[in-house]
Coordinates of C-alpha atoms in Angstrom, one line a residue:
M20 CA -18.2 22.7 -5.6
A21 CA -21.9 22.0 -5.3
A22 CA -24.0 23.6 -2.5
A23 CA -24.4 20.1 -0.9
A24 CA -20.7 19.7 -0.9
D25 CA -20.1 22.9 0.8
L26 CA -21.7 21.4 4.0
V27 CA -19.3 18.4 3.9
V28 CA -16.2 19.0 6.0
P29 CA -13.7 16.2 5.7
T30 CA -11.9 15.5 9.1
L31 CA -8.0 15.0 9.2
A32 CA -6.9 11.8 11.1
I33 CA -3.7 12.4 12.9
R34 CA -1.5 9.7 14.6
S35 CA 1.3 11.0 16.8
S36 CA 3.6 9.8 19.5
V37 CA 1.0 10.8 22.2
A38 CA -2.4 10.2 20.7
V39 CA -4.8 9.3 17.8
E40 CA -7.2 12.2 17.1
L41 CA -9.4 13.8 14.5
W42 CA -9.2 17.5 13.5
S43 CA -11.5 19.6 11.5
S44 CA -11.9 23.2 10.1
A45 CA -14.8 25.5 9.8
G46 CA -13.7 26.8 6.4
S47 CA -10.6 27.4 4.1
K48 CA -9.7 30.3 6.2
Q49 CA -10.2 28.6 9.4
P50 CA -7.5 26.7 11.4
Y51 CA -7.6 22.9 11.7
E52 CA -7.9 21.9 15.3
H53 CA -9.3 19.1 17.5
K54 CA -13.0 19.7 18.1
P55 CA -14.6 18.5 21.5
H56 CA -17.0 16.3 19.8
L57 CA -14.3 14.5 17.7
P58 CA -12.7 11.4 19.0
R59 CA -9.2 11.7 20.8
E60 CA -7.5 8.7 22.4
E61 CA -4.1 9.1 24.1
T62 CA -1.8 6.3 23.2
K63 CA 1.9 5.8 22.5
S64 CA 1.5 2.5 20.8
S65 CA -0.6 3.4 17.8
R66 CA 0.8 1.7 14.5
S67 CA -1.9 2.3 12.0
I68 CA -4.9 4.5 11.1
C69 CA -7.4 3.9 8.3
F70 CA -10.6 5.3 6.7
S71 CA -13.0 3.2 4.7
S72 CA -13.1 4.4 1.0
D73 CA -16.5 6.0 1.7
G74 CA -15.5 7.6 4.8
R75 CA -18.2 5.9 7.0
Y76 CA -15.7 4.3 9.2
F77 CA -12.3 5.1 10.9
A78 CA -10.2 2.4 12.4
F79 CA -7.0 2.7 14.5
S80 CA -4.7 0.5 16.7
N81 CA -3.8 1.6 20.2
G82 CA -1.5 -1.3 21.2
Q83 CA -4.4 -3.0 23.2
E84 CA -7.0 -3.5 20.5
V85 CA -8.3 -2.1 17.1
K86 CA -11.1 0.3 17.3
V87 CA -13.6 1.1 14.6
L88 CA -15.7 4.2 14.8
Q89 CA -18.5 5.2 12.9
A90 CA -18.5 8.6 11.3
S91 CA -21.3 10.9 12.3
Q92 CA -23.1 12.9 9.4
D93 CA -23.9 15.6 11.9
S94 CA -20.6 17.9 12.0
A95 CA -21.4 18.5 15.9
A96 CA -22.1 14.9 16.9
S97 CA -19.7 12.4 18.3
W98 CA -18.3 9.2 16.6
P99 CA -19.6 6.1 18.2
V100 CA -17.7 2.8 18.5
K101 CA -18.8 0.4 15.9
C102 CA -16.9 -2.6 17.1
L103 CA -13.6 -3.6 19.0
L104 CA -11.2 -6.1 17.6
P105 CA -8.7 -8.1 19.9
R106 CA -5.6 -7.4 17.8
P107 CA -3.0 -5.7 20.3
K108 CA -0.2 -6.1 17.7
A109 CA -2.0 -5.1 14.6
F110 CA 0.5 -3.2 12.3
Y111 CA -1.5 -2.5 9.2
L112 CA -5.2 -2.0 8.7
Q113 CA -7.3 -2.1 5.4
F114 CA -11.1 -1.8 4.7
S115 CA -12.8 -3.7 1.9
P116 CA -14.0 -1.6 -1.0
R117 CA -17.5 -1.1 0.5
G118 CA -16.3 -1.0 4.1
S119 CA -18.1 -4.2 5.2
Y120 CA -14.8 -6.0 6.3
L121 CA -11.6 -4.8 8.0
C122 CA -8.3 -6.8 7.4
T123 CA -5.5 -6.7 9.9
W124 CA -1.9 -7.7 9.6
E125 CA 0.7 -8.2 12.2
H126 CA 4.2 -9.8 12.1
Y127 CA 4.3 -13.4 12.0
A128 CA 5.8 -15.0 15.1
I129 CA 6.5 -18.5 16.3
T130 CA 5.9 -19.4 20.1
K131 CA 6.5 -22.5 22.2
D132 CA 2.8 -23.2 22.3
R133 CA 2.4 -22.9 18.5
P134 CA 5.8 -23.7 16.8
E135 CA 4.0 -23.6 13.5
G136 CA 3.0 -20.0 13.9
S137 CA -0.3 -18.4 14.4
P138 CA -2.4 -16.7 11.6
N139 CA -1.4 -13.0 11.3
L140 CA -3.7 -12.0 8.5
L141 CA -7.3 -11.7 9.7
V142 CA -10.5 -10.5 8.3
Y143 CA -13.4 -9.0 10.5
E144 CA -17.0 -8.3 9.8
V145 CA -17.4 -4.7 10.7
A146 CA -21.2 -4.8 11.5
T147 CA -20.5 -7.4 14.2
G148 CA -16.9 -7.4 15.0
A149 CA -16.8 -11.2 14.3
E150 CA -13.6 -12.9 12.7
V151 CA -14.5 -14.5 9.5
F152 CA -11.2 -15.4 8.2
A153 CA -7.6 -16.0 9.3
I154 CA -4.5 -17.3 7.5
V155 CA -0.7 -17.1 7.8
Q156 CA 0.8 -14.4 5.6
K157 CA 4.5 -13.9 6.1
N158 CA 5.1 -11.1 3.4
Q159 CA 5.0 -7.6 4.8
T160 CA 4.9 -6.2 1.3
D161 CA 1.8 -7.0 -0.8
W162 CA 0.1 -8.5 2.2
Q163 CA -3.3 -7.1 1.3
P164 CA -5.8 -9.4 -0.2
S165 CA -7.7 -8.6 -3.2
W166 CA -11.5 -7.8 -3.5
S167 CA -13.9 -7.3 -6.3
A168 CA -15.6 -3.8 -6.2
D169 CA -18.9 -5.2 -4.9
E170 CA -17.1 -7.4 -2.3
S171 CA -18.5 -10.6 -4.0
I172 CA -15.0 -12.0 -4.4
F173 CA -12.2 -12.3 -1.9
A174 CA -8.8 -13.4 -3.2
L175 CA -5.2 -13.8 -2.2
V176 CA -1.9 -15.8 -3.0
V177 CA -0.6 -18.4 -0.8
G178 CA 2.5 -20.3 -1.6
G179 CA 2.4 -19.0 -5.1
E180 CA -1.2 -20.2 -5.8
A181 CA -4.2 -17.8 -6.2
L182 CA -7.0 -18.6 -4.0
F183 CA -10.6 -17.3 -4.6
Y184 CA -13.7 -17.2 -2.3
D185 CA -17.1 -16.4 -3.5
L186 CA -19.1 -14.1 -1.0
G187 CA -21.9 -13.1 -3.2
E188 CA -25.6 -13.8 -2.5
G189 CA -26.6 -17.4 -3.0
T190 CA -23.1 -18.8 -2.3
D191 CA -22.8 -21.4 0.6
K192 CA -19.0 -21.6 1.0
G193 CA -18.2 -17.9 1.7
F194 CA -14.8 -17.7 3.5
A195 CA -15.0 -21.5 4.5
S196 CA -13.3 -22.7 1.5
T197 CA -12.1 -21.8 -2.0
S198 CA -14.2 -21.8 -5.1
R199 CA -11.4 -21.4 -7.7
K200 CA -7.6 -21.5 -8.0
I201 CA -4.9 -20.6 -10.3
G202 CA -1.6 -22.6 -10.0
G203 CA 1.6 -20.7 -10.0
S204 CA 5.0 -20.6 -8.8
R205 CA 6.8 -19.0 -5.7
G206 CA 6.6 -15.2 -5.9
G207 CA 3.4 -15.0 -7.8
M208 CA 1.1 -11.9 -7.3
L209 CA -2.6 -11.3 -7.9
S210 CA -4.5 -8.2 -8.4
L211 CA -8.3 -7.7 -9.0
G212 CA -9.4 -4.8 -11.1
P213 CA -11.9 -2.3 -9.8
G214 CA -15.0 -1.1 -11.5
N215 CA -16.3 -4.3 -13.3
C216 CA -18.4 -7.1 -11.7
P217 CA -17.3 -9.8 -12.1
P218 CA -14.0 -8.2 -12.4
F219 CA -10.9 -8.7 -14.6
L220 CA -7.8 -9.8 -12.7
A221 CA -4.0 -9.9 -13.3
F222 CA -1.7 -12.8 -12.1
Y223 CA 1.9 -12.5 -12.3
T224 CA 4.4 -15.4 -12.4
P225 CA 8.1 -14.7 -12.0
G226 CA 10.5 -16.2 -14.5
A227 CA 12.8 -19.1 -13.6
K228 CA 15.6 -21.1 -15.3
G229 CA 16.0 -18.7 -18.3
A230 CA 12.2 -18.5 -18.9
P231 CA 10.7 -15.0 -18.9
S232 CA 8.3 -13.4 -16.3
M233 CA 4.6 -13.4 -17.3
C234 CA 1.4 -11.4 -16.5
K235 CA -1.8 -12.8 -17.6
L236 CA -5.3 -11.1 -17.6
Y237 CA -8.4 -13.0 -16.9
K238 CA -12.1 -12.3 -16.8
Y239 CA -13.6 -14.1 -13.6
P240 CA -14.6 -16.8 -13.4
A241 CA -13.0 -18.0 -16.6
L242 CA -9.6 -19.0 -15.2
G243 CA -8.3 -21.7 -17.5
Q244 CA -5.0 -21.8 -19.2
N245 CA -6.7 -21.1 -22.6
Q246 CA -9.0 -18.5 -21.2
T247 CA -6.6 -15.6 -20.9
V248 CA -7.6 -12.1 -22.1
A249 CA -4.1 -10.8 -22.6
C250 CA -0.6 -11.9 -21.8
K251 CA 2.6 -10.0 -21.5
S252 CA 6.1 -11.5 -21.0
F253 CA 9.1 -9.9 -20.1
F254 CA 12.8 -10.6 -18.8
Q255 CA 14.8 -8.6 -16.0
A256 CA 12.0 -8.7 -13.5
D257 CA 12.8 -9.5 -9.9
R258 CA 9.6 -7.9 -8.8
V259 CA 6.5 -6.1 -10.3
E260 CA 4.0 -3.5 -9.2
M261 CA 0.5 -3.7 -10.8
L262 CA -1.6 -0.5 -11.2
W263 CA -5.2 -0.4 -12.4
N264 CA -7.0 2.4 -13.8
K265 CA -10.2 3.5 -12.0
R266 CA -12.4 1.6 -14.6
G267 CA -10.6 -1.6 -14.4
S268 CA -10.0 -1.5 -18.2
G269 CA -6.2 -0.9 -18.2
L270 CA -3.2 -2.2 -16.3
L271 CA 0.3 -0.8 -15.9
L272 CA 3.2 -2.9 -14.9
L273 CA 6.3 -1.4 -13.3
T274 CA 9.0 -4.0 -13.4
S275 CA 12.3 -3.7 -11.8
T276 CA 15.5 -5.6 -10.9
E277 CA 17.7 -5.4 -7.9
V278 CA 20.9 -5.1 -9.9
D279 CA 21.8 -3.9 -13.5
K280 CA 24.0 -6.7 -14.7
S281 CA 25.4 -4.5 -17.6
G282 CA 26.7 -2.0 -14.9
A283 CA 25.0 0.9 -16.5
S284 CA 22.7 1.9 -13.6
Y285 CA 23.3 1.8 -10.0
Y286 CA 19.5 1.5 -9.3
G287 CA 19.0 -1.7 -11.3
N288 CA 16.6 -1.8 -14.3
Q289 CA 13.0 -0.6 -14.5
A290 CA 10.6 -0.7 -17.3
V291 CA 6.8 0.1 -17.7
H292 CA 4.4 -2.1 -19.7
F293 CA 0.6 -1.6 -20.5
M294 CA -2.0 -4.2 -20.8
A295 CA -5.6 -3.6 -21.9
T296 CA -8.7 -5.8 -21.1
K297 CA -9.4 -5.7 -24.9
G298 CA -6.4 -7.8 -25.4
D299 CA -3.8 -5.1 -26.4
T300 CA -0.3 -5.0 -24.8
C301 CA 2.8 -2.9 -25.2
S302 CA 6.0 -1.4 -23.6
V303 CA 5.9 2.3 -22.5
P304 CA 8.6 4.1 -24.4
L305 CA 10.9 6.2 -22.2
S306 CA 13.2 8.7 -23.9
K307 CA 15.8 9.1 -21.1
E308 CA 18.0 6.5 -19.4
G309 CA 17.8 6.1 -15.7
P310 CA 15.3 4.8 -13.0
V311 CA 11.5 5.1 -13.1
H312 CA 10.7 7.1 -10.2
C313 CA 6.8 7.1 -10.3
V314 CA 3.9 5.9 -12.4
K315 CA 0.3 7.2 -11.7
W316 CA -3.0 6.8 -13.4
S317 CA -5.3 9.8 -13.9
P318 CA -8.5 9.2 -12.0
K319 CA -10.1 9.9 -15.6
A320 CA -8.7 6.5 -16.4
T321 CA -7.7 7.7 -20.0
E322 CA -4.2 9.0 -19.3
F323 CA -1.2 8.2 -17.0
V324 CA 2.0 9.9 -16.0
V325 CA 5.6 8.6 -15.8
V326 CA 8.5 10.4 -14.0
Y327 CA 11.7 8.8 -15.0
G328 CA 15.4 9.2 -15.8
F329 CA 18.5 10.4 -14.1
M330 CA 18.3 13.8 -12.4
P331 CA 16.9 16.2 -13.6
S332 CA 14.2 13.6 -14.5
K333 CA 11.7 13.8 -17.2
A334 CA 7.9 13.7 -16.8
A335 CA 5.6 12.7 -19.6
L336 CA 1.6 12.2 -20.0
Y337 CA 0.6 9.2 -22.0
N338 CA -2.6 8.0 -23.6
L339 CA -4.0 4.5 -23.8
K340 CA -2.0 3.9 -26.9
C341 CA 1.2 4.6 -24.8
D342 CA 1.8 7.8 -27.0
V343 CA 3.2 10.8 -25.3
V344 CA 0.5 13.5 -25.4
F345 CA 2.4 16.0 -23.3
D346 CA 6.0 16.4 -22.1
F347 CA 6.5 18.3 -18.7
G348 CA 10.2 18.8 -19.3
E349 CA 12.9 18.0 -17.0
G350 CA 13.3 18.9 -13.3
P351 CA 14.2 17.7 -9.7
R352 CA 11.1 15.5 -9.4
N353 CA 10.5 12.0 -8.3
C354 CA 6.8 12.0 -7.5
A355 CA 3.4 12.7 -9.2
Y356 CA 0.0 13.1 -7.6
F357 CA -3.3 13.6 -9.5
N358 CA -6.2 15.3 -7.8
P359 CA -9.4 13.2 -7.3
F360 CA -10.8 14.6 -10.5
G361 CA -7.7 14.4 -12.7
N362 CA -7.8 18.0 -13.7
L363 CA -4.8 19.0 -11.7
I364 CA -1.4 17.2 -11.1
V365 CA 1.5 18.0 -8.8
L366 CA 5.0 17.0 -9.7
A367 CA 7.4 17.1 -6.8
G368 CA 10.9 16.2 -5.7
F369 CA 10.8 14.8 -2.1
G370 CA 13.0 12.5 -0.2
N371 CA 16.6 13.2 -1.1
L372 CA 15.5 16.2 -3.2
P373 CA 14.9 19.7 -2.0
G374 CA 11.2 19.7 -2.2
A375 CA 10.3 21.6 -5.4
V376 CA 6.5 21.4 -6.0
E377 CA 4.9 22.1 -9.4
V378 CA 1.0 22.4 -9.9
W379 CA -0.2 21.8 -13.4
D380 CA -3.5 22.3 -15.1
V381 CA -3.9 19.1 -16.9
S382 CA -6.4 19.9 -19.6
K383 CA -4.7 23.2 -20.6
R384 CA -1.3 21.7 -20.3
E385 CA 0.1 24.9 -18.3
R386 CA 1.9 25.3 -15.1
L387 CA -0.1 27.1 -12.4
A388 CA 2.2 27.4 -9.4
N389 CA 5.7 26.7 -8.1
L390 CA 6.4 26.3 -4.4
K391 CA 8.9 24.8 -2.0
C392 CA 7.7 22.1 0.5
A393 CA 10.9 20.9 2.0
D394 CA 11.2 17.9 4.3
T395 CA 7.9 16.5 3.0
T396 CA 7.3 12.9 3.8
V397 CA 3.5 12.7 3.3
F398 CA 1.4 14.3 0.4
E399 CA -2.2 13.9 -0.2
W400 CA -5.0 15.8 -2.1
H401 CA -8.1 16.9 -0.3
P402 CA -11.4 15.2 -1.6
N403 CA -12.5 18.6 -3.0
G404 CA -9.6 18.6 -5.4
E405 CA -8.5 22.0 -4.6
W406 CA -6.5 21.8 -1.5
F407 CA -3.6 19.4 -0.6
V408 CA -1.7 18.7 2.6
T409 CA 2.1 18.1 3.0
A410 CA 3.6 16.7 6.3
T411 CA 6.9 16.1 7.8
T412 CA 6.6 12.8 9.8
A413 CA 8.7 10.6 12.0
P414 CA 10.6 8.1 12.0
R415 CA 11.7 9.5 8.4
L416 CA 12.4 12.8 10.0
R417 CA 12.4 13.4 13.8
I418 CA 12.6 17.2 13.8
S419 CA 10.3 20.0 12.4
N420 CA 7.4 17.6 12.4
G421 CA 4.1 19.2 11.4
F422 CA 1.6 19.6 8.4
K423 CA 0.6 22.3 6.1
V424 CA -2.6 22.7 3.9
Y425 CA -2.2 24.5 0.6
H426 CA -4.5 25.8 -2.2
Y427 CA -3.6 24.6 -5.7
S428 CA -2.6 28.2 -6.5
G429 CA 0.3 27.9 -3.9
A430 CA -1.4 29.9 -1.2
L431 CA -0.7 28.4 2.4
L432 CA -4.0 27.9 4.1
H433 CA -3.0 26.2 7.4
E434 CA 0.1 25.3 9.3
T435 CA 0.6 23.4 12.4
M436 CA 4.0 22.5 13.9
W437 CA 4.4 19.7 16.4
P438 CA 5.6 20.6 19.9
Q439 CA 9.1 19.8 21.0
G440 CA 9.5 16.3 22.2
Q441 CA 6.5 14.9 20.3
E442 CA 6.5 13.3 16.9
L443 CA 3.9 13.3 14.1
L444 CA 3.6 9.8 12.8
G445 CA 0.9 9.8 10.2
I446 CA -1.9 12.0 8.7
E447 CA -4.9 11.1 6.4
W448 CA -7.9 12.8 5.0
Q449 CA -11.4 11.4 5.5
Q450 CA -12.6 9.9 2.2
F451 CA -16.0 10.3 0.6
A452 CA -18.0 8.5 -2.0
D453 CA -17.7 9.4 -5.6
K454 CA -19.7 12.5 -6.7
T455 CA -19.8 13.9 -3.2
F456 CA -17.8 16.8 -4.5
S457 CA -18.2 18.3 -7.9
E458 CA -15.0 18.9 -10.1
P459 CA -13.7 22.3 -9.3
K460 CA -13.2 24.8 -12.0
I461 CA -9.5 25.7 -12.4
T462 CA -8.5 29.3 -12.7
K463 CA -5.1 31.3 -12.5
A464 CA -6.5 33.5 -9.7
K465 CA -4.2 33.7 -6.7
H466 CA -5.9 32.5 -3.6
E467 CA -5.5 34.6 -0.3
G468 CA -3.3 32.7 2.2
I469 CA -1.3 33.1 5.4
K470 CA 2.4 33.5 6.0
S471 CA 4.3 30.5 7.3
S472 CA 5.7 30.7 10.8
Q473 CA 8.8 28.9 9.7
P474 CA 11.8 30.9 8.5
E475 CA 12.4 31.0 4.8
A476 CA 15.8 29.6 3.5
S477 CA 18.1 32.2 2.1
K478 CA 18.2 32.3 -1.6
K479 CA 21.7 33.9 -1.6
A480 CA 24.6 31.7 -2.7
Y481 CA 27.0 30.7 0.0
T482 CA 30.2 32.6 0.1
P483 CA 33.1 31.3 2.1
P484 CA 34.4 33.7 4.8
H485 CA 37.7 34.3 3.2
L486 CA 36.0 35.5 0.0
R487 CA 33.6 37.8 1.9
L488 CA 36.7 39.4 3.3
L489 CA 38.3 39.9 0.0
K490 CA 35.0 41.4 -1.3
E491 CA 35.3 43.8 1.5
G492 CA 38.9 44.7 0.6
K493 CA 40.3 43.0 3.7
N494 CA 43.3 40.8 4.2
P495 CA 41.9 37.3 5.3
E496 CA 45.3 36.5 7.0
K497 CA 44.9 39.2 9.5
Y498 CA 41.7 37.6 10.8
L499 CA 43.1 34.1 11.1
P500 CA 43.2 32.9 14.8
Q501 CA 46.6 32.9 16.3
P502 CA 47.2 29.7 18.3
S503 CA 48.4 30.0 21.8
V504 CA 51.2 27.7 22.9
P505 CA 52.7 28.2 26.4
G506 CA 56.3 29.1 26.3
L507 CA 56.4 30.2 22.8
A508 CA 56.0 33.6 21.2
P509 CA 52.9 34.0 19.1
A510 CA 54.8 34.0 15.9
A511 CA 56.6 30.8 16.8
A512 CA 53.5 29.2 17.7
A513 CA 52.0 30.2 14.4
G514 CA 55.0 28.8 12.6
G515 CA 54.8 25.6 14.4
A516 CA 51.3 25.4 13.4
N517 CA 52.2 26.0 9.8
G518 CA 55.0 23.5 10.1
N519 CA 52.5 21.0 11.2
K520 CA 50.3 21.6 8.4
R521 CA 53.1 21.2 5.9
N522 CA 54.1 17.9 7.5
N523 CA 50.4 16.9 7.5
K524 CA 50.2 17.3 3.8
N525 CA 52.7 14.3 3.4
K526 CA 50.8 12.0 5.6
P527 CA 48.4 9.6 4.2
R528 CA 44.8 10.8 3.5
G529 CA 43.3 8.9 6.5
A530 CA 46.0 10.0 8.9
R531 CA 45.5 13.8 8.5
K532 CA 44.2 15.5 11.8
D533 CA 43.3 19.0 10.5
V534 CA 41.1 20.8 12.9
N535 CA 38.8 23.8 11.9
V536 CA 39.3 26.6 14.4
V537 CA 35.9 27.9 15.4
N538 CA 34.9 31.2 16.9
G539 CA 38.4 32.5 17.1
G540 CA 39.4 29.8 19.8
D541 CA 42.5 27.6 19.6
A542 CA 42.5 24.3 18.1
D543 CA 42.2 22.4 21.4
S544 CA 39.1 24.1 22.5
A545 CA 37.6 23.7 19.0
T546 CA 38.3 20.1 19.2
A547 CA 36.7 19.9 22.7
Q548 CA 33.6 21.8 21.5
L549 CA 33.1 19.4 18.5
A550 CA 34.0 16.2 20.4
E551 CA 31.3 16.7 23.1
P552 CA 28.1 18.0 21.7
G553 CA 26.3 17.7 25.0
A554 CA 28.9 19.7 26.9
P555 CA 28.2 23.3 28.1
G556 CA 29.2 25.7 25.4
A557 CA 29.6 22.9 22.8
Q558 CA 29.2 24.0 19.2
Q559 CA 26.1 22.5 17.8
P560 CA 26.2 20.7 14.3
S561 CA 26.2 23.0 11.4
E562 CA 22.6 22.0 10.5
F563 CA 21.2 23.7 13.7
V564 CA 23.3 26.9 13.6
G565 CA 22.5 29.9 11.6
R566 CA 23.3 29.4 7.9
E567 CA 23.0 31.2 4.7
E568 CA 22.4 28.2 2.4
P569 CA 18.8 26.8 1.5
R570 CA 17.6 24.4 4.1
H571 CA 17.3 20.8 2.6
P572 CA 15.8 17.8 4.4
P573 CA 18.6 16.0 6.5
T574 CA 17.6 12.8 4.8
P575 CA 20.3 10.2 4.1
R576 CA 20.5 8.3 0.9
P577 CA 17.6 5.7 0.4
K578 CA 18.1 2.5 2.2
Y579 CA 18.3 0.6 -0.9
Q580 CA 21.3 2.8 -2.0
Q581 CA 23.0 2.2 1.4
D582 CA 22.5 -1.6 1.1
N583 CA 23.7 -1.7 -2.4
A584 CA 26.7 0.5 -1.6
T585 CA 27.5 -1.6 1.4
D586 CA 27.4 -4.8 -0.5
Q587 CA 29.6 -3.2 -3.2
H588 CA 32.1 -2.0 -0.7
Q589 CA 32.2 -5.4 0.9
D590 CA 32.7 -7.2 -2.5
L591 CA 35.6 -4.9 -3.1
Q592 CA 37.2 -5.6 0.1
G593 CA 36.7 -9.3 -0.6
Q594 CA 38.5 -8.8 -3.9
G595 CA 41.5 -7.0 -2.3
Q596 CA 41.7 -9.7 0.4
A597 CA 41.7 -12.2 -2.4
N598 CA 44.5 -10.5 -4.3
G599 CA 46.7 -10.2 -1.1
Q600 CA 46.2 -13.6 0.3
N601 CA 45.6 -15.7 -2.9
I602 CA 41.8 -16.4 -1.9
S603 CA 40.1 -18.2 -4.9
E604 CA 37.2 -16.5 -6.8
K605 CA 34.8 -19.2 -5.4
D606 CA 35.9 -18.4 -1.8
R607 CA 35.2 -14.8 -2.5
K608 CA 31.8 -15.6 -3.7
I609 CA 31.0 -17.9 -0.7
R610 CA 32.0 -15.1 1.6
S611 CA 29.8 -12.6 -0.3
V612 CA 26.8 -14.7 -0.2
A613 CA 27.3 -15.6 3.4
K614 CA 27.6 -11.8 4.3
K615 CA 24.2 -11.2 2.5
L616 CA 22.6 -14.0 4.4
S617 CA 23.9 -12.6 7.7
D618 CA 22.4 -9.3 6.9
I619 CA 19.1 -10.8 5.9
K620 CA 19.1 -12.5 9.4
K621 CA 19.6 -9.3 11.2
L622 CA 16.8 -7.7 9.1
K623 CA 14.4 -10.6 10.1
V624 CA 15.4 -10.0 13.8
R625 CA 14.5 -6.3 13.4
R626 CA 11.3 -7.2 11.8
S627 CA 10.3 -9.6 14.5
Q628 CA 11.0 -6.8 17.1
G629 CA 8.2 -4.8 15.4
E630 CA 10.3 -2.5 13.3
N631 CA 8.7 -1.2 10.1
L632 CA 11.3 -2.1 7.3
E633 CA 11.9 -0.3 4.1
L634 CA 10.7 -1.8 0.9
N635 CA 14.2 -2.6 -0.4
Q636 CA 14.9 -4.3 3.0
L637 CA 11.9 -6.5 2.7
N638 CA 12.8 -7.3 -1.0
K639 CA 16.1 -8.3 0.4
I640 CA 14.6 -10.8 2.8
K641 CA 12.7 -12.3 -0.1
M642 CA 16.1 -13.2 -1.7
E643 CA 17.1 -15.4 1.2
A644 CA 16.0 -18.6 -0.5
R645 CA 17.9 -17.7 -3.6
Y646 CA 21.1 -17.0 -1.5
L647 CA 20.8 -20.3 0.3
D648 CA 20.5 -22.2 -2.9
E649 CA 23.6 -20.3 -4.3
L650 CA 25.7 -21.0 -1.1
K651 CA 24.8 -24.6 -1.3
A652 CA 25.7 -24.9 -4.9
L653 CA 29.0 -23.1 -4.2
K654 CA 29.8 -25.4 -1.5
L655 CA 28.9 -28.5 -3.3
S656 CA 31.4 -27.6 -6.1
A657 CA 34.1 -26.8 -3.9

């Protein structure tokens, strides 16, 4: 890094169950900790923290208001309050590209005083704290408005229509009224590209009544129907994610469907498409079947990576012609992260995967390090491009919360584990303007690190107890516990137990009541110990006792898998009832749709109570109108 950059020390913003605070470090070998001059506010109600893209401002909610602090250039000076915003229920925060405005979003609610609902998406001017824009935005996903890189254009989608506001010098309307519009349909999406001023923009329109979905590129302000720069149409797209490269010259579309109608995939269908502002479009070729786990642009804007396929998944690097320039091979991976300079990439398997992390030198196409970061829920590169942070946060995981900072060579530089009874909720690096740090030179040299305080998982394969005894030349039967039954000799009691087991084999699978005898005790005591975890002497779940197998994140299947599995199970139940009770196919469909609408109603209640829903649950809520139409059509034809 340049000498000037050596003086820049990014802070680490931390949101926990007890406070919002900023931590800092004096160097790569020095611990991260809260310094007396850095902000810290005790609160149990913070829902969001956010840095501006240049790191000048830091905003957070505390359950009473939103505070915007101004970062100090002096590493020993305090951070003064820039403005206070009266948004006690703020759920999400986002700065505009240059940090001049702060957008806040909260859950949409209807009250007796305002049955039409109050605006829940608001825009504030950071310099004055004044509210400059307010509108109703019911969607929790894709709630963010779009900005041009110079903040001269503000845009968002309302009712499927794209609205544009000119904020540049010499414009009179500002946020007061729209300057241009693009007509669309329900479910439309808009994204303004970075870099160019005026920008290119993409507008997506979902397909309907057999027509394909469509994404069109425009060059602002030419938004006429015959003024498109490029156009891409595709079928099988319930939703789309739009990803611009850093220059705003290329756009990737990740399309997906909730259900694969062919039955080939449990995850639905995914596809990746490419659009260029020069007019080129193509589909990205994928050589393995299965879901698309991750798509990321390189900060260099000339390459992108796709992680896809059934496990072990594949990862490949593509150029702007959508040709594969390097294949990373297969592995247990579902995430990809470029460092800020694009010369390093991390491929990892988080969530329901064991946490394997690979660090690759992108230019030399070689792997530099392998490490294990189990239970990771947050990953982010340091602005210097050499370090990265991994964290285990709630509510995804409520035990073993904490964060670690690593060097790209795999060396552990810092570790902080959260105290018992507290939860780490979020963590974020302070950002900086481009060229603050110079691109690091990548080497294979091993960096000196520290040893983790957490016990390492055993690498030995698990061996059942009876096989261990056989390896030692012992008879396992001699070590089986002898049940004690009053009035019977031990042999007779054992025979009774064996007889019960033999009879048990003839019972239906759901009626078996085998009990694993633990710690040499009898079956009754074992049952008591397992039945009352909070009782004195109760045996703890196996996840918390000594074990020899590697420790994996105690993470359930992703919510979308649970929801799909539940729906499929209920459909099968409906089929069984239909067969047993002569229920018609139409009635079975009505029951199925009604059940989905009931689930959506419950999700909406949870959302209204302030719960942060999963992406698949929010997408399920979006399907409510379709299910209502389907139910109406079924009842009319009955």
